PDB file of C-alpha atoms in Angstrom:
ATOM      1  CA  UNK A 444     -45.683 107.085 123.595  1.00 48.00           C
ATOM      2  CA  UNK A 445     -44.845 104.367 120.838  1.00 46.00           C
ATOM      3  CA  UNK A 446     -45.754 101.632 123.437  1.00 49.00           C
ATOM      4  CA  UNK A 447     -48.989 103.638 123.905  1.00 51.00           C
ATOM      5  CA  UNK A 448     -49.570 103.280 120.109  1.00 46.00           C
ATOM      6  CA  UNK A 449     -48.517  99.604 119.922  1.00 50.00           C
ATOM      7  CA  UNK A 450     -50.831  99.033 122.591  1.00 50.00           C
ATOM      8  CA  UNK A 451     -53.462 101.186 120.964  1.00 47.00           C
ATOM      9  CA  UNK A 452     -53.288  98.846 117.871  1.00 49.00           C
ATOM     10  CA  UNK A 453     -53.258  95.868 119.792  1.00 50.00           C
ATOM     11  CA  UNK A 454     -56.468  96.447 121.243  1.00 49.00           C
ATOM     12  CA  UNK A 455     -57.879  97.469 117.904  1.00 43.00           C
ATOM     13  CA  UNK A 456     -56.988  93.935 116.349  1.00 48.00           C
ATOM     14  CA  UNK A 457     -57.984  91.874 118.868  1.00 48.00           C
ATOM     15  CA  UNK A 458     -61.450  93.485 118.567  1.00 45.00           C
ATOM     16  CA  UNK A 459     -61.276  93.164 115.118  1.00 43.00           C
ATOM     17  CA  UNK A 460     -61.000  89.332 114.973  1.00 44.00           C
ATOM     18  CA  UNK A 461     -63.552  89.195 117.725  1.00 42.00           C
ATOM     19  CA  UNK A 462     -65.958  90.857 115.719  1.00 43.00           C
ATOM     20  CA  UNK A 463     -64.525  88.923 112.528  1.00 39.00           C
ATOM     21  CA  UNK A 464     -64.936  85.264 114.603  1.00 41.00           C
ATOM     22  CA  UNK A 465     -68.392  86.251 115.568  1.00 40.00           C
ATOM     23  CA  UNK A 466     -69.639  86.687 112.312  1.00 40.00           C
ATOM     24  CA  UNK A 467     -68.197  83.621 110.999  1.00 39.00           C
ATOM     25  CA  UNK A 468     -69.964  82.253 114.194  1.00 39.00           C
ATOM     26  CA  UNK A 469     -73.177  83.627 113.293  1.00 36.00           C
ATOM     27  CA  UNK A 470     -73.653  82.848 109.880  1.00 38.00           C
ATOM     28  CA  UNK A 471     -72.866  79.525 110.165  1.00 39.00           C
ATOM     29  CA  UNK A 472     -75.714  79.448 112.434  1.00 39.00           C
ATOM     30  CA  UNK A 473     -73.377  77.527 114.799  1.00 41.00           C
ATOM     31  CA  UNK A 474     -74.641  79.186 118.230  1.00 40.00           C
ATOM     32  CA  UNK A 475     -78.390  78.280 117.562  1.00 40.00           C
ATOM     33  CA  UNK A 476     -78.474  75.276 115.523  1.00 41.00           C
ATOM     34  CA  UNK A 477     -79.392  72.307 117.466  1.00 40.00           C
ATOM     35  CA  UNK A 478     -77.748  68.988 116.245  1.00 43.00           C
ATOM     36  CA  UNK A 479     -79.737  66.817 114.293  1.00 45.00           C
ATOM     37  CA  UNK A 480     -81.529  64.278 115.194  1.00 50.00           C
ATOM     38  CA  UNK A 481     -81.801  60.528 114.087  1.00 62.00           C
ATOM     39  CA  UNK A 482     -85.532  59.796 112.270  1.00 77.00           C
ATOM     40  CA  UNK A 483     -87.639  58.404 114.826  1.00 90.00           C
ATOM     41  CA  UNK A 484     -89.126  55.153 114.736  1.00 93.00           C
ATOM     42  CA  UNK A 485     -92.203  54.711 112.504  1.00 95.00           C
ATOM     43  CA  UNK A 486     -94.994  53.932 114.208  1.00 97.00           C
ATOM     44  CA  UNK A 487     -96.719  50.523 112.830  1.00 97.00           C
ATOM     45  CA  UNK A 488    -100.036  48.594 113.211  1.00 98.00           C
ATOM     46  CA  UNK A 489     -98.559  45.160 112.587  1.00 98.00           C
ATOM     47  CA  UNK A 490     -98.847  43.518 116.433  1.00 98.00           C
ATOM     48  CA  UNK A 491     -94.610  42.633 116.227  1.00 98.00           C
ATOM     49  CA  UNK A 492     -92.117  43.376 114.126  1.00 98.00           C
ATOM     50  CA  UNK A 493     -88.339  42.939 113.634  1.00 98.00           C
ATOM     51  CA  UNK A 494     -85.582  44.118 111.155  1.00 98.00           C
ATOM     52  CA  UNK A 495     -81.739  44.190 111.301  1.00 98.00           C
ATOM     53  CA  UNK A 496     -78.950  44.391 108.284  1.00 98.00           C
ATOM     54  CA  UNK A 497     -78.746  41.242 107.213  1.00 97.00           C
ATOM     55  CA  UNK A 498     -74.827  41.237 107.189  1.00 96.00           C
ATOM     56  CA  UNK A 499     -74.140  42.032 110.719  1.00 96.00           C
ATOM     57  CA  UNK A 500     -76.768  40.865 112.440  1.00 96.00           C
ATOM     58  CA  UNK A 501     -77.438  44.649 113.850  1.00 97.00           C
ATOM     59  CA  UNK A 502     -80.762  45.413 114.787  1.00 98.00           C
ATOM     60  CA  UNK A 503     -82.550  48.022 113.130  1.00 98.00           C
ATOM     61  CA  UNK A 504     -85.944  48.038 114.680  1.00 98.00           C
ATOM     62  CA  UNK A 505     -88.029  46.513 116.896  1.00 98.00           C
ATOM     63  CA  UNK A 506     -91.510  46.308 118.372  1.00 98.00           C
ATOM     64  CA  UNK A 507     -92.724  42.691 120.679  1.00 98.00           C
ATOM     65  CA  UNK A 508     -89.380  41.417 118.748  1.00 98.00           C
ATOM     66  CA  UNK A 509     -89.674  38.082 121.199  1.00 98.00           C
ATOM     67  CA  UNK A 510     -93.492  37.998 121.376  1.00 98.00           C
ATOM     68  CA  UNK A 511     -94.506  34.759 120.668  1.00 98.00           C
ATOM     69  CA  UNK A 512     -97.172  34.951 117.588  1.00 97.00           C
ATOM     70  CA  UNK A 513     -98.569  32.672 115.400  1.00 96.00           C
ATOM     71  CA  UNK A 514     -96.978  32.849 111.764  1.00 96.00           C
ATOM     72  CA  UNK A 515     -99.219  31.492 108.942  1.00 96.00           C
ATOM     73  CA  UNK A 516     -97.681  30.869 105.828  1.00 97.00           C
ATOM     74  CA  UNK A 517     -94.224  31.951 107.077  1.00 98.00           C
ATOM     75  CA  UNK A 518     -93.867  28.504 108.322  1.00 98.00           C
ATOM     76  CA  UNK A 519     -93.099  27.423 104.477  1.00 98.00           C
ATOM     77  CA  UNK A 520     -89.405  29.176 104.928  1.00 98.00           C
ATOM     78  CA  UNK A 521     -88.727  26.756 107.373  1.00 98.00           C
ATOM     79  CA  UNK A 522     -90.623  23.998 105.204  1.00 98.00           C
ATOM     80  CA  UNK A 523     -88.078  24.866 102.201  1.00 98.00           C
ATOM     81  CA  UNK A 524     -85.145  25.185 104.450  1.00 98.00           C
ATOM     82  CA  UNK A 525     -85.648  21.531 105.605  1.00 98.00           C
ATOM     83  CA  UNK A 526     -85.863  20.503 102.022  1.00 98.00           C
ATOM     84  CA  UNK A 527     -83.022  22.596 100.725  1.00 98.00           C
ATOM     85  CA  UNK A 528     -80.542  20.915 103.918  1.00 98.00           C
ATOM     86  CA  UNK A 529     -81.007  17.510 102.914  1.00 96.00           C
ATOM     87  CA  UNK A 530     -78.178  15.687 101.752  1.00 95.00           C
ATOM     88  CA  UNK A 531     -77.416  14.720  98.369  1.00 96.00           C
ATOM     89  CA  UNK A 532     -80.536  16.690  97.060  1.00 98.00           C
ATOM     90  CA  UNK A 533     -81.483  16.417  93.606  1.00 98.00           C
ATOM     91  CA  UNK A 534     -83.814  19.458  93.052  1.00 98.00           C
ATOM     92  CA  UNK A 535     -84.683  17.666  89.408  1.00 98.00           C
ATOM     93  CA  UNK A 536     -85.765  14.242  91.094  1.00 98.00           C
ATOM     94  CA  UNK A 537     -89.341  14.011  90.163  1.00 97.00           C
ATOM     95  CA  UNK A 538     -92.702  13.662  93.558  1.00 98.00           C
ATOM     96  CA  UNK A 539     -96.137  12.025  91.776  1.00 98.00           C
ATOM     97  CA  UNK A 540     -98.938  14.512  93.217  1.00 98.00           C
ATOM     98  CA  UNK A 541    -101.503  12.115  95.216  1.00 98.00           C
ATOM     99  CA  UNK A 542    -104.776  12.420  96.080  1.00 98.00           C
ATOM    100  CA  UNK A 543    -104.228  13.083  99.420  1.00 98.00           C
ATOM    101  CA  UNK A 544    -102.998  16.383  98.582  1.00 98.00           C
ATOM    102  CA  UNK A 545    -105.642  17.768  96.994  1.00 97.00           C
ATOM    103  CA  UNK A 546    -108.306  16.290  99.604  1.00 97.00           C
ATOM    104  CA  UNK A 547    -105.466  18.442 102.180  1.00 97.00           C
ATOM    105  CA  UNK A 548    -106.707  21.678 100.417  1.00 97.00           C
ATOM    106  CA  UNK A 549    -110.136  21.114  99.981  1.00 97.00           C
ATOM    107  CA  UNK A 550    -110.637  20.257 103.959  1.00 97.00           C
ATOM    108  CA  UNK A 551    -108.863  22.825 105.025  1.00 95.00           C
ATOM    109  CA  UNK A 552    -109.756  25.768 102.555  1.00 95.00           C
ATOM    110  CA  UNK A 553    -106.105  26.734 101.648  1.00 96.00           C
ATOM    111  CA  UNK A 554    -104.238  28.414  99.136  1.00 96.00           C
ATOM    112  CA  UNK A 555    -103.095  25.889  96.586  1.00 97.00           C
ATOM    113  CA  UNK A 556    -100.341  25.279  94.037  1.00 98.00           C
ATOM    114  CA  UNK A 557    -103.275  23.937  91.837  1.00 97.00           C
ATOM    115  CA  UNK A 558    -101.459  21.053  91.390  1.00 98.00           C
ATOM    116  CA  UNK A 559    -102.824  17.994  89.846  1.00 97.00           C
ATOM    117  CA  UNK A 560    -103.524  14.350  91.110  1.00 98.00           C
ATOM    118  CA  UNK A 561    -101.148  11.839  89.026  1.00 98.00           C
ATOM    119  CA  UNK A 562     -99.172  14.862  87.469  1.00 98.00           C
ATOM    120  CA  UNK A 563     -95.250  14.064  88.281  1.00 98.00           C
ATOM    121  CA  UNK A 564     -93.327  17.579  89.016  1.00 98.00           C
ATOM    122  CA  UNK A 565     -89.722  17.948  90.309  1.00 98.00           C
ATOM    123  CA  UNK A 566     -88.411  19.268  93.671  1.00 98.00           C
ATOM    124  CA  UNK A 567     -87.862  22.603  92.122  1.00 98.00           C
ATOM    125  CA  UNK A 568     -91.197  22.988  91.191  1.00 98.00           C
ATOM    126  CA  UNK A 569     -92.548  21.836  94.267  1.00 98.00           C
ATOM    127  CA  UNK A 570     -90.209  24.383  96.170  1.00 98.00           C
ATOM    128  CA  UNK A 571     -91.729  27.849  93.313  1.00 98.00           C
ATOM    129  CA  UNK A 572     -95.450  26.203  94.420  1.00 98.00           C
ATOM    130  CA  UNK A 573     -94.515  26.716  98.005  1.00 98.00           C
ATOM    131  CA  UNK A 574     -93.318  30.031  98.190  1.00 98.00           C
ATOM    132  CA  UNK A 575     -94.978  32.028  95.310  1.00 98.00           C
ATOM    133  CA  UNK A 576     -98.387  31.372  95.837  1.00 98.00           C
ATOM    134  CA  UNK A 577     -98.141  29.585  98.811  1.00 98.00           C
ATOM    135  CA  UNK A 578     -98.940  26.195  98.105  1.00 98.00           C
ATOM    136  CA  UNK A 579    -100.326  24.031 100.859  1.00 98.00           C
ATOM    137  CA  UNK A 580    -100.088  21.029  98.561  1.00 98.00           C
ATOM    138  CA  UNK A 581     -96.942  21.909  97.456  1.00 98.00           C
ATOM    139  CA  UNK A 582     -95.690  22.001 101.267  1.00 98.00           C
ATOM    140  CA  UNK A 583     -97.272  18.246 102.020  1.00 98.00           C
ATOM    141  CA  UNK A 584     -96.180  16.897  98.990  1.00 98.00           C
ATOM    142  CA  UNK A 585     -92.471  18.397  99.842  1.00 98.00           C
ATOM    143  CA  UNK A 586     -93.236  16.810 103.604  1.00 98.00           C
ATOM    144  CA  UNK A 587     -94.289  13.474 102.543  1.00 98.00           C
ATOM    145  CA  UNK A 588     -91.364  13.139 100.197  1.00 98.00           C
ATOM    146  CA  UNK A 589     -88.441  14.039 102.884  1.00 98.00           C
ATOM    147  CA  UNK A 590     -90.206  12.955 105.774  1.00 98.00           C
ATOM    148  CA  UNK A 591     -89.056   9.105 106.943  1.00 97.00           C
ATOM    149  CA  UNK A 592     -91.524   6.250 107.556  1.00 98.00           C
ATOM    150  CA  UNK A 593     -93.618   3.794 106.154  1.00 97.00           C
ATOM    151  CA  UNK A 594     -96.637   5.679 106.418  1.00 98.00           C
ATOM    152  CA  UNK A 595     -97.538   9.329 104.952  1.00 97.00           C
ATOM    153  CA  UNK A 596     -98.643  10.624 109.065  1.00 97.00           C
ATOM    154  CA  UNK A 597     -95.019   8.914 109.881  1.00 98.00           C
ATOM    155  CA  UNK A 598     -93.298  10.667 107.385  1.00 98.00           C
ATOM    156  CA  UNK A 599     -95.263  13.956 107.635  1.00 98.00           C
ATOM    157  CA  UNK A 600     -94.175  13.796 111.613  1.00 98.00           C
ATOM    158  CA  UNK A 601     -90.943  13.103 110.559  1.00 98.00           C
ATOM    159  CA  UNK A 602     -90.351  16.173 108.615  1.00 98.00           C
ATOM    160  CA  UNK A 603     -92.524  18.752 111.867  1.00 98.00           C
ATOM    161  CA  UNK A 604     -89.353  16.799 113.628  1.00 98.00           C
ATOM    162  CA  UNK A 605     -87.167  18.321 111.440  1.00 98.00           C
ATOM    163  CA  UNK A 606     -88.562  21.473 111.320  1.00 98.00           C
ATOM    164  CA  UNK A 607     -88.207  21.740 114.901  1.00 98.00           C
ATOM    165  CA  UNK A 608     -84.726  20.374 114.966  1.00 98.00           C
ATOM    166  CA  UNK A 609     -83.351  22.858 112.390  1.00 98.00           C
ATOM    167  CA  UNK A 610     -85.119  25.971 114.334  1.00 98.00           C
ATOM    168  CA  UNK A 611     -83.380  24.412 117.842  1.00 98.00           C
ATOM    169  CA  UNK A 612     -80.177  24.964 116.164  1.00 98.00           C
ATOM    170  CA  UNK A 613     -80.261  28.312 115.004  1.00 98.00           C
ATOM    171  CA  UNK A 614     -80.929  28.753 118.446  1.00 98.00           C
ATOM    172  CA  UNK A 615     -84.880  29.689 117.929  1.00 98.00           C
ATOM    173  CA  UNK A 616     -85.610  29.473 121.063  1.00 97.00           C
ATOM    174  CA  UNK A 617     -89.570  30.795 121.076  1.00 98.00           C
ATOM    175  CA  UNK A 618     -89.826  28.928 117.728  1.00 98.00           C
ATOM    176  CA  UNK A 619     -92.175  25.584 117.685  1.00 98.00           C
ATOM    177  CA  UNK A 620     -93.628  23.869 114.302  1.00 98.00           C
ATOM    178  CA  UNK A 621     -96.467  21.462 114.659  1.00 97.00           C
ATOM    179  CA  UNK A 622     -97.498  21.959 111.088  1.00 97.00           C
ATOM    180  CA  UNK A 623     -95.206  21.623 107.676  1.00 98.00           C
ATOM    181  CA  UNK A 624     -97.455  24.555 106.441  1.00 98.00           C
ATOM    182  CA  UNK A 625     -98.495  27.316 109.036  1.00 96.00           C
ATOM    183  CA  UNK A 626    -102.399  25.518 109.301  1.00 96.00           C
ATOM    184  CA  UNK A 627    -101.058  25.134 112.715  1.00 89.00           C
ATOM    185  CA  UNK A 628    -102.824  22.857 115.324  1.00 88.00           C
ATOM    186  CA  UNK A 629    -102.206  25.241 118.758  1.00 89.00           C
ATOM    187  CA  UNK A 630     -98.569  25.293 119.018  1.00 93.00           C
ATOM    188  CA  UNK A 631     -97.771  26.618 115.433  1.00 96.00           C
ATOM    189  CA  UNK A 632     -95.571  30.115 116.445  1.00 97.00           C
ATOM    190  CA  UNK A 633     -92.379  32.014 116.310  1.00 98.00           C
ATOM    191  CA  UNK A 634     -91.457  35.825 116.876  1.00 98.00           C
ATOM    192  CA  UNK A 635     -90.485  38.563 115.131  1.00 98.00           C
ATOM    193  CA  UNK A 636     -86.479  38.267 116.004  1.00 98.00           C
ATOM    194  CA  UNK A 637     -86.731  34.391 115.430  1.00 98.00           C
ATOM    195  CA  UNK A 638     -88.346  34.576 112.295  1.00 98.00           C
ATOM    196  CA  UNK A 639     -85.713  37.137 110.747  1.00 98.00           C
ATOM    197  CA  UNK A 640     -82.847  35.024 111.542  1.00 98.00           C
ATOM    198  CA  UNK A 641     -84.504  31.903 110.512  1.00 98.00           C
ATOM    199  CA  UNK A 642     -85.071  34.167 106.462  1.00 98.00           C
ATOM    200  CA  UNK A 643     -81.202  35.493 107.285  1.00 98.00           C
ATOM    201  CA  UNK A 644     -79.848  31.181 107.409  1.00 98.00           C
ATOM    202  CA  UNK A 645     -82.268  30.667 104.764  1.00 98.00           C
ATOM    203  CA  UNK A 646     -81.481  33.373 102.118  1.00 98.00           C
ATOM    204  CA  UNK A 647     -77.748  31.822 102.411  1.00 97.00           C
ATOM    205  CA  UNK A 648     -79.089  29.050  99.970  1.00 98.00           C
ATOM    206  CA  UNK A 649     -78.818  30.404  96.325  1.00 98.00           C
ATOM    207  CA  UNK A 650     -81.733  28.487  95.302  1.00 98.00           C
ATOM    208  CA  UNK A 651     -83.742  29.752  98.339  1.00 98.00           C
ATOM    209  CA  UNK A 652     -82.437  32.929  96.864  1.00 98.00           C
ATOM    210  CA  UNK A 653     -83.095  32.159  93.774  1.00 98.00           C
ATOM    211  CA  UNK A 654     -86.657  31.383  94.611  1.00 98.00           C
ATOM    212  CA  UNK A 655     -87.963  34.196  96.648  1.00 98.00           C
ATOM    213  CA  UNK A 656     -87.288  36.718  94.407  1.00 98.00           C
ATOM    214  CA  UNK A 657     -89.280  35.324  91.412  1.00 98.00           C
ATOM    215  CA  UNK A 658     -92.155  37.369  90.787  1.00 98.00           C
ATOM    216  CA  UNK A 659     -93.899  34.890  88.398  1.00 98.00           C
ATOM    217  CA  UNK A 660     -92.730  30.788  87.580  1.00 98.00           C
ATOM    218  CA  UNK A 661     -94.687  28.655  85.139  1.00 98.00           C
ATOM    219  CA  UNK A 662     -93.896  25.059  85.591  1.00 98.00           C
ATOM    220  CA  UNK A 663     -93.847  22.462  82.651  1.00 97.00           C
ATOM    221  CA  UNK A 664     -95.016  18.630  84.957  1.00 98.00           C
ATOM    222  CA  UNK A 665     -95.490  15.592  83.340  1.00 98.00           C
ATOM    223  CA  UNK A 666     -98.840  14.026  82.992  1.00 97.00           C
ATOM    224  CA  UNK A 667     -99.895  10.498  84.169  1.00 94.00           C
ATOM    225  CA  UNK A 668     -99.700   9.759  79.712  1.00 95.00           C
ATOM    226  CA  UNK A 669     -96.179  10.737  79.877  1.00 95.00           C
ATOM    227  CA  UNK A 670     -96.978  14.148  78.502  1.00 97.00           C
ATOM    228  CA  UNK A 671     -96.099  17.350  78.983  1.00 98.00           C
ATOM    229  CA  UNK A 672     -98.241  20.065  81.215  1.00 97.00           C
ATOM    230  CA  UNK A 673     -97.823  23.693  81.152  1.00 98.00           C
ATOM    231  CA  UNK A 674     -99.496  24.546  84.394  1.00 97.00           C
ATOM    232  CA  UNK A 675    -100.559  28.374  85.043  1.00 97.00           C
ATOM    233  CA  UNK A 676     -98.206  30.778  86.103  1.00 98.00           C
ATOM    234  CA  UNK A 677     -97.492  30.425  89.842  1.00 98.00           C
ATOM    235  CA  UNK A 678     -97.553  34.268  91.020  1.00 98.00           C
ATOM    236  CA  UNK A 679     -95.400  35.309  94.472  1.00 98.00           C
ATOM    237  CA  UNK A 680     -97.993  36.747  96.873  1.00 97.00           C
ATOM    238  CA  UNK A 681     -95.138  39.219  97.685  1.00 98.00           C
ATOM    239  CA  UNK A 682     -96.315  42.324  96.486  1.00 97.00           C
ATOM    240  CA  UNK A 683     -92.755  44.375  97.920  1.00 98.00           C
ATOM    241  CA  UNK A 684     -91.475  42.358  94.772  1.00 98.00           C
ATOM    242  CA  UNK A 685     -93.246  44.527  92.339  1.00 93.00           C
ATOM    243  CA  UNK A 686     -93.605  47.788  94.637  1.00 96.00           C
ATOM    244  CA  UNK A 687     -90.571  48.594  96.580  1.00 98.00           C
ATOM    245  CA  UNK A 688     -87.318  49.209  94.762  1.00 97.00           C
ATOM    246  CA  UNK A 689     -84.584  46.500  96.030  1.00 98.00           C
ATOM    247  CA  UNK A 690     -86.996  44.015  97.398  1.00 98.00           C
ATOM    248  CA  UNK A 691     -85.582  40.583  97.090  1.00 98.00           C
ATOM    249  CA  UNK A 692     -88.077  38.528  99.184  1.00 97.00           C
ATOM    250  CA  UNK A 693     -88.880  36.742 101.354  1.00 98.00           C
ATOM    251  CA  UNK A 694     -93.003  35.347 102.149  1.00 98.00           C
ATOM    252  CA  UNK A 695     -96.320  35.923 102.935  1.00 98.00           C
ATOM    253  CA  UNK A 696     -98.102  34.924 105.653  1.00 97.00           C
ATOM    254  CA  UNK A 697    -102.022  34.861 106.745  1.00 95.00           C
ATOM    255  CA  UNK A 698    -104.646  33.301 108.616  1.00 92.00           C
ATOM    256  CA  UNK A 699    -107.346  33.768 111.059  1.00 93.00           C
ATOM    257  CA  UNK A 700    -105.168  33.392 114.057  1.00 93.00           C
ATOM    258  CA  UNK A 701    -101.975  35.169 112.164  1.00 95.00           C
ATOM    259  CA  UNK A 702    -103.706  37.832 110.624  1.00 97.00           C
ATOM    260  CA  UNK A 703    -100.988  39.630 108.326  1.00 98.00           C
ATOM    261  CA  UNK A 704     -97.706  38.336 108.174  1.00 98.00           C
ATOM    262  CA  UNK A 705     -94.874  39.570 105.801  1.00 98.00           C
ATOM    263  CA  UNK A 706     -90.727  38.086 106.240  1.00 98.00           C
ATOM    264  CA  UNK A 707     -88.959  41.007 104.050  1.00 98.00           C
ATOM    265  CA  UNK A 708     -85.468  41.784 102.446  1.00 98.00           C
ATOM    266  CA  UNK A 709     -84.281  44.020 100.069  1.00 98.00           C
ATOM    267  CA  UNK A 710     -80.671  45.352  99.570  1.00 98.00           C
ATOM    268  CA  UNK A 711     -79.735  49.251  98.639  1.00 97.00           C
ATOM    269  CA  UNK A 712     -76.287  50.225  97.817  1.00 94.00           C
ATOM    270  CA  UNK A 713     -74.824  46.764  99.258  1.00 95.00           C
ATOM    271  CA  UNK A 714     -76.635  47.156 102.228  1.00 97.00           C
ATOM    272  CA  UNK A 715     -79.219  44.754 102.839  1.00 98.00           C
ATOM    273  CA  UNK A 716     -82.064  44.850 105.657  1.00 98.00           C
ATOM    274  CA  UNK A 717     -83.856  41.825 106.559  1.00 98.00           C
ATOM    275  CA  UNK A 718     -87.051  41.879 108.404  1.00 98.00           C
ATOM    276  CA  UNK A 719     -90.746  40.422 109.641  1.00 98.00           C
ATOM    277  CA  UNK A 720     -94.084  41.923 110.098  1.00 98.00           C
ATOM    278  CA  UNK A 721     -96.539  39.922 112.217  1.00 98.00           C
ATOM    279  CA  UNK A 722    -100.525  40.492 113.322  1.00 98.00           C
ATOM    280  CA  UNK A 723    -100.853  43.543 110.717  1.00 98.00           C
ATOM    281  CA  UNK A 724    -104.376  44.495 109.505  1.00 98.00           C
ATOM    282  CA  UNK A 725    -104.407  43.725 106.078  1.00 97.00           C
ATOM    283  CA  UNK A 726    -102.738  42.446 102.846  1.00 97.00           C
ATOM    284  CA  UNK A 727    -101.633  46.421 102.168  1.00 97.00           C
ATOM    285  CA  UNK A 728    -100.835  47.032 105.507  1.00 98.00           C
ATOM    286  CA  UNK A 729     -98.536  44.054 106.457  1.00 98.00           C
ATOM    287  CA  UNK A 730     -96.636  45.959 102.907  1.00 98.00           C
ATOM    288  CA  UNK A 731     -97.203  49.447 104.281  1.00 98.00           C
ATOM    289  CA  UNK A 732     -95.321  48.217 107.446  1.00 98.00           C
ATOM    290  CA  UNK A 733     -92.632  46.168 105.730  1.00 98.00           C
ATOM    291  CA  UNK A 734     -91.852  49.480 103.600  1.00 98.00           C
ATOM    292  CA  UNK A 735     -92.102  51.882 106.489  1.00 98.00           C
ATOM    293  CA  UNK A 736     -89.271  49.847 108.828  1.00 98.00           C
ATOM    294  CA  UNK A 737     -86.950  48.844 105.182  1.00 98.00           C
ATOM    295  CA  UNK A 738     -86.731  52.921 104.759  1.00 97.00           C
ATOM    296  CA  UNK A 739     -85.963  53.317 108.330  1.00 97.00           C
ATOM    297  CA  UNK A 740     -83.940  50.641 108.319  1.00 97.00           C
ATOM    298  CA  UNK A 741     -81.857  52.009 105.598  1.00 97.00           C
ATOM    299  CA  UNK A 742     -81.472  55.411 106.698  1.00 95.00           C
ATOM    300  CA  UNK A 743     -79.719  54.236 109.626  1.00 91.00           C
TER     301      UNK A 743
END
């Protein structure tokens, strides 16, 4: 009879923690919750894109990553990485702006520096003109200067060469430069995936750095008198700068070939996510994009 009773009581405990187990079970929601799920991929209109952290070289997102585009004004990272390799660089050694220059601009209808024939301006400045507002006559003043050869088209040459070099050994390999500027002449293109690790090599420079962030940069030349010129703010035609919180470059690209380019960075919480938007719509959208793949890119 007691083993009847111990039994009894046996049976009434194990029940008890069955029940007890289920509950917990249920109100956890454990038996219908589904696990979730990573944020998808957002969906841009930008023809190619690319983004990865920018410390381990993990890839983030893609779309056409290796899709050879053309790249407007993103050319100019390259231009400023050539200048920023050279050896023995003196950033305060001073370039006389020449005529040829300003004629650049005029014939081809591009954005400008506003710099000014006979006005003497440093390296530094030279560097702010070409990657704030994206001065053509900034980049073929920085050409002519670090190019080699007895004539400007030699030394101009001389400095695609280098371009070219340089993107060869970060091991571009759909990367080609035939212009120091993005006005390309045919075979002026890079991808996505290219164009995110050439920014990555670049943004290891502290003045490149230093640069690309800069939302605004007045710069003080010297006048053909000896004087001093204050020339108009220079403003970066980055608009992430101003808009998206952690933004810490990179440059704007456009034409009617390249449509809407944007090469992007910005670091949250010591992460930071490196990126490129090429072929969007517009000057908003090319931002719109850049935004939508740095969020993504940071919840992952």
């Amino acid at each position: 009879m007691i083993n009847g009773i111990q039994g009894t009581r046996s049976r009434i405990r194990r029940a008890v923690a069955v029940t007890v187990t289920t509950g917990a079970v249920l109100a956890t929601g454990a038996l219908t919750t589904v696990p979730a799920q990573a944020a998808a991929a957002p969906s841009v209109v930008a023809k190619g894109a690319y983004a990865m952290n920018n410390t381990t070289g993990t890839s983030l997102f893609s779309k056409k990553a290796d899709t050879k585009l053309s790249t407007g004004s993103t050319t100019k990272i390259m231009t400023a990485k050539v200048v920023l390799a050279q050896p023995h660089l003196n950033l305060d050694a001073k370039v006389t702006v020449q005529m040829a220059y300003s004629d650049y601009i005029v014939s081809k209808n591009a954005s400008s520096a506003r710099l000014i024939v006979g006005d003497k301006v440093t390296v530094r400045q030279l560097l702010y003109g070409l990657m704030l507002p994206s001065g053509c006559d900034a980049a073929y003043a920085l050409a002519d200067k670090f190019g080699s050869g007895s004539t400007r088209a030699a030394r101009v040459k001389s400095f695609i060469g280098k371009m070219n070099s340089t993107a060869k050994t970060l091991g571009l390999k759909n990367t080609h430069f035939d212009s120091f500027d993005g006005i390309g002449h045919g075979s002026n293109y890079s991808t996505p995936r290219d164009l995110t690790k050439l920014a990555s090599s670049a943004m290891k420079s502290s003045t490149f750095r230093s640069i690309v962030k800069t939302k605004k940069y007045t710069a003080k030349t010297t006048t053909k008198s000896g004087g001093t010129r204050t020339m108009a703010a220079w403003t970066n035609t980055n608009t992430l700068l101003g808009s998206y919180s952690g933004a810490i470059g990179v440059k704007t690209g456009s034409g009617p070939e390249a449509k809407y380019c944007l090469v992007f960075a910005a670091t949250r919480g010591g992460k930071t996510v490196i990126g490129t938007v090429l072929a969007s719509s517009s000057v908003n959208q090319r931002a719109a994009d850049a935004t939508k793949i740095l969020n993504y890119g940071f919840a992952r």
